[in-house]
Amino acid sequence: MITVVLEIVVGLMLVIGASFAFVASLGILRLKDVYMRMHAGSKAGTLGSGLMLLALAIYAGDAGVVTRAIAGVIFFLLTAPISAHLLAKAAYVVGYRPCGDTKLDALAKVVTPKN
């Protein structure tokens, strides 16, 4: 009985994680500028991969696999937002401006472009 419940939970986590990864890929393809695309890829991609790694940890049950899966989730949570922020700032500095849908350009007065 418990194994059936765990398999259902793992299956749901995999489907939800894959759905978030799919939404991230759609966001990368469909959104208008580099900043919106980066936001979609970093937020939804991190959540999707984190859920799938946690599903692996629950399903495996082995201490080594669980430790590596949790370390992977922590790695994603620490590196994805930081790398997205640094890439967005670098794109802004070299001259990529936000699209017209962006209401407020908070970096306009802080960062001087290299153009």
PDB file of C-alpha atoms in Angstrom:
ATOM      1  CA  MET A   1       0.000   0.000   0.000  1.00  0.00           C
ATOM      2  CA  ILE A   2       2.759   2.445   0.926  1.00  0.00           C
ATOM      3  CA  THR A   3       4.718   1.635  -2.237  1.00  0.00           C
ATOM      4  CA  VAL A   4       1.680   2.393  -4.375  1.00  0.00           C
ATOM      5  CA  VAL A   5       1.243   5.779  -2.682  1.00  0.00           C
ATOM      6  CA  LEU A   6       4.964   6.557  -3.105  1.00  0.00           C
ATOM      7  CA  GLU A   7       4.824   5.608  -6.769  1.00  0.00           C
ATOM      8  CA  ILE A   8       1.821   7.882  -7.284  1.00  0.00           C
ATOM      9  CA  VAL A   9       3.581  10.766  -5.497  1.00  0.00           C
ATOM     10  CA  VAL A  10       6.749  10.209  -7.545  1.00  0.00           C
ATOM     11  CA  GLY A  11       4.721  10.045 -10.754  1.00  0.00           C
ATOM     12  CA  LEU A  12       2.912  13.284  -9.936  1.00  0.00           C
ATOM     13  CA  MET A  13       6.185  15.012  -9.073  1.00  0.00           C
ATOM     14  CA  LEU A  14       7.705  13.860 -12.368  1.00  0.00           C
ATOM     15  CA  VAL A  15       4.708  15.046 -14.380  1.00  0.00           C
ATOM     16  CA  ILE A  16       4.606  18.420 -12.598  1.00  0.00           C
ATOM     17  CA  GLY A  17       8.383  18.849 -12.944  1.00  0.00           C
ATOM     18  CA  ALA A  18       8.260  17.957 -16.630  1.00  0.00           C
ATOM     19  CA  SER A  19       5.371  20.398 -17.090  1.00  0.00           C
ATOM     20  CA  PHE A  20       7.419  23.206 -15.555  1.00  0.00           C
ATOM     21  CA  ALA A  21      10.372  22.315 -17.773  1.00  0.00           C
ATOM     22  CA  PHE A  22       8.051  22.343 -20.798  1.00  0.00           C
ATOM     23  CA  VAL A  23       6.651  25.748 -19.825  1.00  0.00           C
ATOM     24  CA  ALA A  24      10.236  27.019 -19.464  1.00  0.00           C
ATOM     25  CA  SER A  25      11.090  25.818 -22.957  1.00  0.00           C
ATOM     26  CA  LEU A  26       7.949  27.448 -24.357  1.00  0.00           C
ATOM     27  CA  GLY A  27       8.888  30.679 -22.587  1.00  0.00           C
ATOM     28  CA  ILE A  28      12.346  30.598 -24.107  1.00  0.00           C
ATOM     29  CA  LEU A  29      10.855  30.139 -27.568  1.00  0.00           C
ATOM     30  CA  ARG A  30       7.915  32.542 -27.346  1.00  0.00           C
ATOM     31  CA  LEU A  31       8.873  35.495 -25.156  1.00  0.00           C
ATOM     32  CA  LYS A  32      10.012  38.747 -26.714  1.00  0.00           C
ATOM     33  CA  ASP A  33      13.427  39.699 -25.356  1.00  0.00           C
ATOM     34  CA  VAL A  34      16.457  38.176 -23.703  1.00  0.00           C
ATOM     35  CA  TYR A  35      15.378  39.239 -20.216  1.00  0.00           C
ATOM     36  CA  MET A  36      11.950  37.624 -20.392  1.00  0.00           C
ATOM     37  CA  ARG A  37      13.448  34.470 -21.872  1.00  0.00           C
ATOM     38  CA  MET A  38      16.088  34.317 -19.176  1.00  0.00           C
ATOM     39  CA  HIS A  39      13.434  34.723 -16.491  1.00  0.00           C
ATOM     40  CA  ALA A  40      11.373  31.852 -17.906  1.00  0.00           C
ATOM     41  CA  GLY A  41      14.371  29.582 -18.229  1.00  0.00           C
ATOM     42  CA  SER A  42      15.780  30.237 -14.799  1.00  0.00           C
ATOM     43  CA  LYS A  43      12.577  30.170 -12.736  1.00  0.00           C
ATOM     44  CA  ALA A  44      10.495  27.435 -14.349  1.00  0.00           C
ATOM     45  CA  GLY A  45      13.515  25.365 -15.357  1.00  0.00           C
ATOM     46  CA  THR A  46      14.895  25.371 -11.832  1.00  0.00           C
ATOM     47  CA  LEU A  47      11.551  24.395 -10.335  1.00  0.00           C
ATOM     48  CA  GLY A  48      11.018  21.643 -12.911  1.00  0.00           C
ATOM     49  CA  SER A  49      14.450  20.091 -12.557  1.00  0.00           C
ATOM     50  CA  GLY A  50      14.272  20.392  -8.770  1.00  0.00           C
ATOM     51  CA  LEU A  51      10.957  18.546  -8.628  1.00  0.00           C
ATOM     52  CA  MET A  52      12.250  15.792 -10.882  1.00  0.00           C
ATOM     53  CA  LEU A  53      15.389  15.365  -8.784  1.00  0.00           C
ATOM     54  CA  LEU A  54      13.311  15.196  -5.602  1.00  0.00           C
ATOM     55  CA  ALA A  55      11.117  12.549  -7.250  1.00  0.00           C
ATOM     56  CA  LEU A  56      14.274  10.574  -7.986  1.00  0.00           C
ATOM     57  CA  ALA A  57      15.341  10.902  -4.351  1.00  0.00           C
ATOM     58  CA  ILE A  58      11.988   9.612  -3.114  1.00  0.00           C
ATOM     59  CA  TYR A  59      11.895   6.733  -5.590  1.00  0.00           C
ATOM     60  CA  ALA A  60      15.480   5.556  -5.121  1.00  0.00           C
ATOM     61  CA  GLY A  61      15.515   5.384  -1.354  1.00  0.00           C
ATOM     62  CA  ASP A  62      19.278   4.802  -1.382  1.00  0.00           C
ATOM     63  CA  ALA A  63      21.197   7.229   0.839  1.00  0.00           C
ATOM     64  CA  GLY A  64      23.798   7.956  -1.835  1.00  0.00           C
ATOM     65  CA  VAL A  65      21.219   8.752  -4.507  1.00  0.00           C
ATOM     66  CA  VAL A  66      19.159  10.863  -2.101  1.00  0.00           C
ATOM     67  CA  THR A  67      22.225  12.852  -1.069  1.00  0.00           C
ATOM     68  CA  ARG A  68      23.252  13.511  -4.667  1.00  0.00           C
ATOM     69  CA  ALA A  69      19.704  14.455  -5.679  1.00  0.00           C
ATOM     70  CA  ILE A  70      19.380  16.929  -2.805  1.00  0.00           C
ATOM     71  CA  ALA A  71      22.833  18.311  -3.614  1.00  0.00           C
ATOM     72  CA  GLY A  72      21.663  18.773  -7.219  1.00  0.00           C
ATOM     73  CA  VAL A  73      18.556  20.645  -6.095  1.00  0.00           C
ATOM     74  CA  ILE A  74      20.640  22.902  -3.850  1.00  0.00           C
ATOM     75  CA  PHE A  75      23.088  23.472  -6.710  1.00  0.00           C
ATOM     76  CA  PHE A  76      20.239  24.485  -9.041  1.00  0.00           C
ATOM     77  CA  LEU A  77      18.724  26.792  -6.438  1.00  0.00           C
ATOM     78  CA  LEU A  78      22.050  28.514  -5.798  1.00  0.00           C
ATOM     79  CA  THR A  79      23.414  28.826  -9.325  1.00  0.00           C
ATOM     80  CA  ALA A  80      20.445  29.424 -11.658  1.00  0.00           C
ATOM     81  CA  PRO A  81      19.266  32.785 -10.236  1.00  0.00           C
ATOM     82  CA  ILE A  82      22.811  34.102  -9.876  1.00  0.00           C
ATOM     83  CA  SER A  83      23.849  33.122 -13.391  1.00  0.00           C
ATOM     84  CA  ALA A  84      20.624  34.543 -14.869  1.00  0.00           C
ATOM     85  CA  HIS A  85      21.207  37.828 -13.055  1.00  0.00           C
ATOM     86  CA  LEU A  86      24.814  38.080 -14.256  1.00  0.00           C
ATOM     87  CA  LEU A  87      23.881  37.227 -17.845  1.00  0.00           C
ATOM     88  CA  ALA A  88      21.058  39.791 -17.810  1.00  0.00           C
ATOM     89  CA  LYS A  89      23.347  42.503 -16.484  1.00  0.00           C
ATOM     90  CA  ALA A  90      25.995  41.656 -19.077  1.00  0.00           C
ATOM     91  CA  ALA A  91      23.376  41.799 -21.839  1.00  0.00           C
ATOM     92  CA  TYR A  92      22.224  45.198 -20.585  1.00  0.00           C
ATOM     93  CA  VAL A  93      25.763  46.564 -20.394  1.00  0.00           C
ATOM     94  CA  VAL A  94      26.568  45.573 -23.990  1.00  0.00           C
ATOM     95  CA  GLY A  95      23.451  47.313 -25.247  1.00  0.00           C
ATOM     96  CA  TYR A  96      20.464  44.947 -25.312  1.00  0.00           C
ATOM     97  CA  ARG A  97      17.510  47.006 -24.176  1.00  0.00           C
ATOM     98  CA  PRO A  98      14.241  45.616 -22.784  1.00  0.00           C
ATOM     99  CA  CYS A  99      11.323  45.367 -25.207  1.00  0.00           C
ATOM    100  CA  GLY A 100       8.439  47.831 -25.210  1.00  0.00           C
ATOM    101  CA  ASP A 101       6.349  45.652 -22.880  1.00  0.00           C
ATOM    102  CA  THR A 102       8.757  46.389 -20.036  1.00  0.00           C
ATOM    103  CA  LYS A 103       7.196  49.140 -17.941  1.00  0.00           C
ATOM    104  CA  LEU A 104      10.189  50.208 -15.850  1.00  0.00           C
ATOM    105  CA  ASP A 105      13.858  50.128 -16.809  1.00  0.00           C
ATOM    106  CA  ALA A 106      15.452  50.181 -13.362  1.00  0.00           C
ATOM    107  CA  LEU A 107      18.998  49.941 -14.725  1.00  0.00           C
ATOM    108  CA  ALA A 108      18.755  52.962 -17.011  1.00  0.00           C
ATOM    109  CA  LYS A 109      20.119  55.343 -14.385  1.00  0.00           C
ATOM    110  CA  VAL A 110      22.538  52.889 -12.764  1.00  0.00           C
ATOM    111  CA  VAL A 111      24.346  51.092 -15.609  1.00  0.00           C
ATOM    112  CA  THR A 112      25.964  52.911 -18.499  1.00  0.00           C
ATOM    113  CA  PRO A 113      25.999  50.922 -21.752  1.00  0.00           C
ATOM    114  CA  LYS A 114      29.282  50.338 -23.571  1.00  0.00           C
ATOM    115  CA  ASN A 115      27.920  51.535 -26.937  1.00  0.00           C
TER     116      ASN A 115
END
